[in-house]
Amino acid sequence: LLDAHRRAEAAADLAALAGGGALVEGRDACDVAAEVAHRNGASLATCRAGTDSVAVVVTVAGPTLLGLAARLPGRARAGPVAAGGAAPQPAG
């Protein structure tokens, strides 16, 4: 169970980071996130892409418990780094 949860979190992190990179390049962030999630053994459950960030939820197959196959979620959010490598500062 713990291993599957870690795989879900790692896949979510990678998918969100890839989606954030796609934003910078002008590509569809959710399409890129879905592909990266798939390559890491996960399915993209939800994706929200804004102008400066991407939030994803992915699922991975977990262990079978009491005859039921579990799907475990992983969540992550990422966005592009501002020019010069500095993180964007919140307004206000």
PDB file of C-alpha atoms in Angstrom:
ATOM      1  CA  LEU A   1       0.000   0.000   0.000  1.00  0.00           C
ATOM      2  CA  LEU A   2       2.786   2.420   0.925  1.00  0.00           C
ATOM      3  CA  ASP A   3       4.714   1.593  -2.254  1.00  0.00           C
ATOM      4  CA  ALA A   4       1.668   2.301  -4.433  1.00  0.00           C
ATOM      5  CA  HIS A   5       1.042   5.586  -2.636  1.00  0.00           C
ATOM      6  CA  ARG A   6       4.648   6.659  -3.234  1.00  0.00           C
ATOM      7  CA  ARG A   7       4.358   5.731  -6.915  1.00  0.00           C
ATOM      8  CA  ALA A   8       1.199   7.818  -7.181  1.00  0.00           C
ATOM      9  CA  GLU A   9       2.826  10.840  -5.547  1.00  0.00           C
ATOM     10  CA  ALA A  10       5.944  10.541  -7.723  1.00  0.00           C
ATOM     11  CA  ALA A  11       3.883  10.216 -10.902  1.00  0.00           C
ATOM     12  CA  ALA A  12       1.815  13.261  -9.891  1.00  0.00           C
ATOM     13  CA  ASP A  13       4.945  15.311  -9.207  1.00  0.00           C
ATOM     14  CA  LEU A  14       6.440  14.413 -12.582  1.00  0.00           C
ATOM     15  CA  ALA A  15       3.177  15.035 -14.439  1.00  0.00           C
ATOM     16  CA  ALA A  16       2.707  18.453 -12.818  1.00  0.00           C
ATOM     17  CA  LEU A  17       6.301  19.467 -13.518  1.00  0.00           C
ATOM     18  CA  ALA A  18       6.004  18.410 -17.140  1.00  0.00           C
ATOM     19  CA  GLY A  19       2.714  20.301 -17.429  1.00  0.00           C
ATOM     20  CA  GLY A  20       4.362  23.413 -15.985  1.00  0.00           C
ATOM     21  CA  GLY A  21       7.122  23.129 -18.563  1.00  0.00           C
ATOM     22  CA  ALA A  22       4.526  22.788 -21.299  1.00  0.00           C
ATOM     23  CA  LEU A  23       2.930  26.071 -20.178  1.00  0.00           C
ATOM     24  CA  VAL A  24       6.222  27.859 -20.774  1.00  0.00           C
ATOM     25  CA  GLU A  25       6.496  26.311 -24.229  1.00  0.00           C
ATOM     26  CA  GLY A  26       2.916  27.179 -25.180  1.00  0.00           C
ATOM     27  CA  ARG A  27       1.836  23.537 -25.357  1.00  0.00           C
ATOM     28  CA  ASP A  28      -1.244  21.923 -23.806  1.00  0.00           C
ATOM     29  CA  ALA A  29      -0.234  21.326 -20.195  1.00  0.00           C
ATOM     30  CA  CYS A  30      -2.842  18.651 -19.520  1.00  0.00           C
ATOM     31  CA  ASP A  31      -1.957  16.624 -22.628  1.00  0.00           C
ATOM     32  CA  VAL A  32       1.682  16.613 -21.560  1.00  0.00           C
ATOM     33  CA  ALA A  33       0.780  15.767 -17.950  1.00  0.00           C
ATOM     34  CA  ALA A  34      -1.369  12.844 -19.111  1.00  0.00           C
ATOM     35  CA  GLU A  35       1.461  11.435 -21.234  1.00  0.00           C
ATOM     36  CA  VAL A  36       3.994  11.709 -18.403  1.00  0.00           C
ATOM     37  CA  ALA A  37       1.565  10.142 -15.929  1.00  0.00           C
ATOM     38  CA  HIS A  38       0.987   7.243 -18.338  1.00  0.00           C
ATOM     39  CA  ARG A  39       4.721   6.717 -18.815  1.00  0.00           C
ATOM     40  CA  ASN A  40       5.024   6.436 -15.046  1.00  0.00           C
ATOM     41  CA  GLY A  41       2.293   3.835 -14.636  1.00  0.00           C
ATOM     42  CA  ALA A  42      -0.473   6.230 -13.625  1.00  0.00           C
ATOM     43  CA  SER A  43      -3.691   7.560 -15.098  1.00  0.00           C
ATOM     44  CA  LEU A  44      -4.475  11.259 -15.109  1.00  0.00           C
ATOM     45  CA  ALA A  45      -7.739  11.677 -13.181  1.00  0.00           C
ATOM     46  CA  THR A  46      -7.974  15.474 -13.229  1.00  0.00           C
ATOM     47  CA  CYS A  47      -5.915  18.351 -14.565  1.00  0.00           C
ATOM     48  CA  ARG A  48      -6.403  22.073 -14.108  1.00  0.00           C
ATOM     49  CA  ALA A  49      -4.121  24.353 -16.077  1.00  0.00           C
ATOM     50  CA  GLY A  50      -4.114  28.056 -15.353  1.00  0.00           C
ATOM     51  CA  THR A  51      -1.981  30.786 -16.776  1.00  0.00           C
ATOM     52  CA  ASP A  52       0.850  30.119 -14.325  1.00  0.00           C
ATOM     53  CA  SER A  53       0.347  26.661 -12.809  1.00  0.00           C
ATOM     54  CA  VAL A  54      -0.875  23.124 -13.348  1.00  0.00           C
ATOM     55  CA  ALA A  55      -2.634  21.012 -10.711  1.00  0.00           C
ATOM     56  CA  VAL A  56      -3.048  17.276 -11.301  1.00  0.00           C
ATOM     57  CA  VAL A  57      -4.522  14.226  -9.643  1.00  0.00           C
ATOM     58  CA  VAL A  58      -3.313  10.842 -10.888  1.00  0.00           C
ATOM     59  CA  THR A  59      -4.190   7.309  -9.826  1.00  0.00           C
ATOM     60  CA  VAL A  60      -2.159   4.118  -9.764  1.00  0.00           C
ATOM     61  CA  ALA A  61      -3.191   0.544  -9.211  1.00  0.00           C
ATOM     62  CA  GLY A  62      -2.783  -0.450  -5.609  1.00  0.00           C
ATOM     63  CA  PRO A  63      -2.936  -3.823  -3.926  1.00  0.00           C
ATOM     64  CA  THR A  64      -6.016  -6.001  -4.076  1.00  0.00           C
ATOM     65  CA  LEU A  65      -7.696  -5.997  -0.688  1.00  0.00           C
ATOM     66  CA  LEU A  66     -10.569  -8.341   0.100  1.00  0.00           C
ATOM     67  CA  GLY A  67     -10.945  -9.068  -3.593  1.00  0.00           C
ATOM     68  CA  LEU A  68     -11.231  -5.395  -4.541  1.00  0.00           C
ATOM     69  CA  ALA A  69      -8.615  -3.651  -6.636  1.00  0.00           C
ATOM     70  CA  ALA A  70      -7.670  -0.310  -5.112  1.00  0.00           C
ATOM     71  CA  ARG A  71      -6.628   2.775  -7.075  1.00  0.00           C
ATOM     72  CA  LEU A  72      -4.561   5.221  -5.085  1.00  0.00           C
ATOM     73  CA  PRO A  73      -4.406   8.954  -5.841  1.00  0.00           C
ATOM     74  CA  GLY A  74      -1.452  11.287  -6.009  1.00  0.00           C
ATOM     75  CA  ARG A  75      -1.775  15.071  -6.144  1.00  0.00           C
ATOM     76  CA  ALA A  76       0.660  17.776  -7.216  1.00  0.00           C
ATOM     77  CA  ARG A  77       0.828  21.361  -8.416  1.00  0.00           C
ATOM     78  CA  ALA A  78       3.612  23.052 -10.391  1.00  0.00           C
ATOM     79  CA  GLY A  79       4.232  26.120 -12.474  1.00  0.00           C
ATOM     80  CA  PRO A  80       6.989  27.719 -14.478  1.00  0.00           C
ATOM     81  CA  VAL A  81       9.864  29.509 -12.791  1.00  0.00           C
ATOM     82  CA  ALA A  82      10.103  33.230 -13.496  1.00  0.00           C
ATOM     83  CA  ALA A  83      12.832  34.525 -15.806  1.00  0.00           C
ATOM     84  CA  GLY A  84      16.200  34.517 -14.093  1.00  0.00           C
ATOM     85  CA  GLY A  85      15.390  31.419 -12.030  1.00  0.00           C
ATOM     86  CA  ALA A  86      13.592  33.231  -9.204  1.00  0.00           C
ATOM     87  CA  ALA A  87      10.269  31.916  -7.967  1.00  0.00           C
ATOM     88  CA  PRO A  88       7.346  34.238  -8.725  1.00  0.00           C
ATOM     89  CA  GLN A  89       6.309  36.371  -5.747  1.00  0.00           C
ATOM     90  CA  PRO A  90       2.665  36.607  -4.695  1.00  0.00           C
ATOM     91  CA  ALA A  91       1.017  39.947  -5.424  1.00  0.00           C
ATOM     92  CA  GLY A  92       0.184  42.221  -2.508  1.00  0.00           C
TER      93      GLY A  92
END
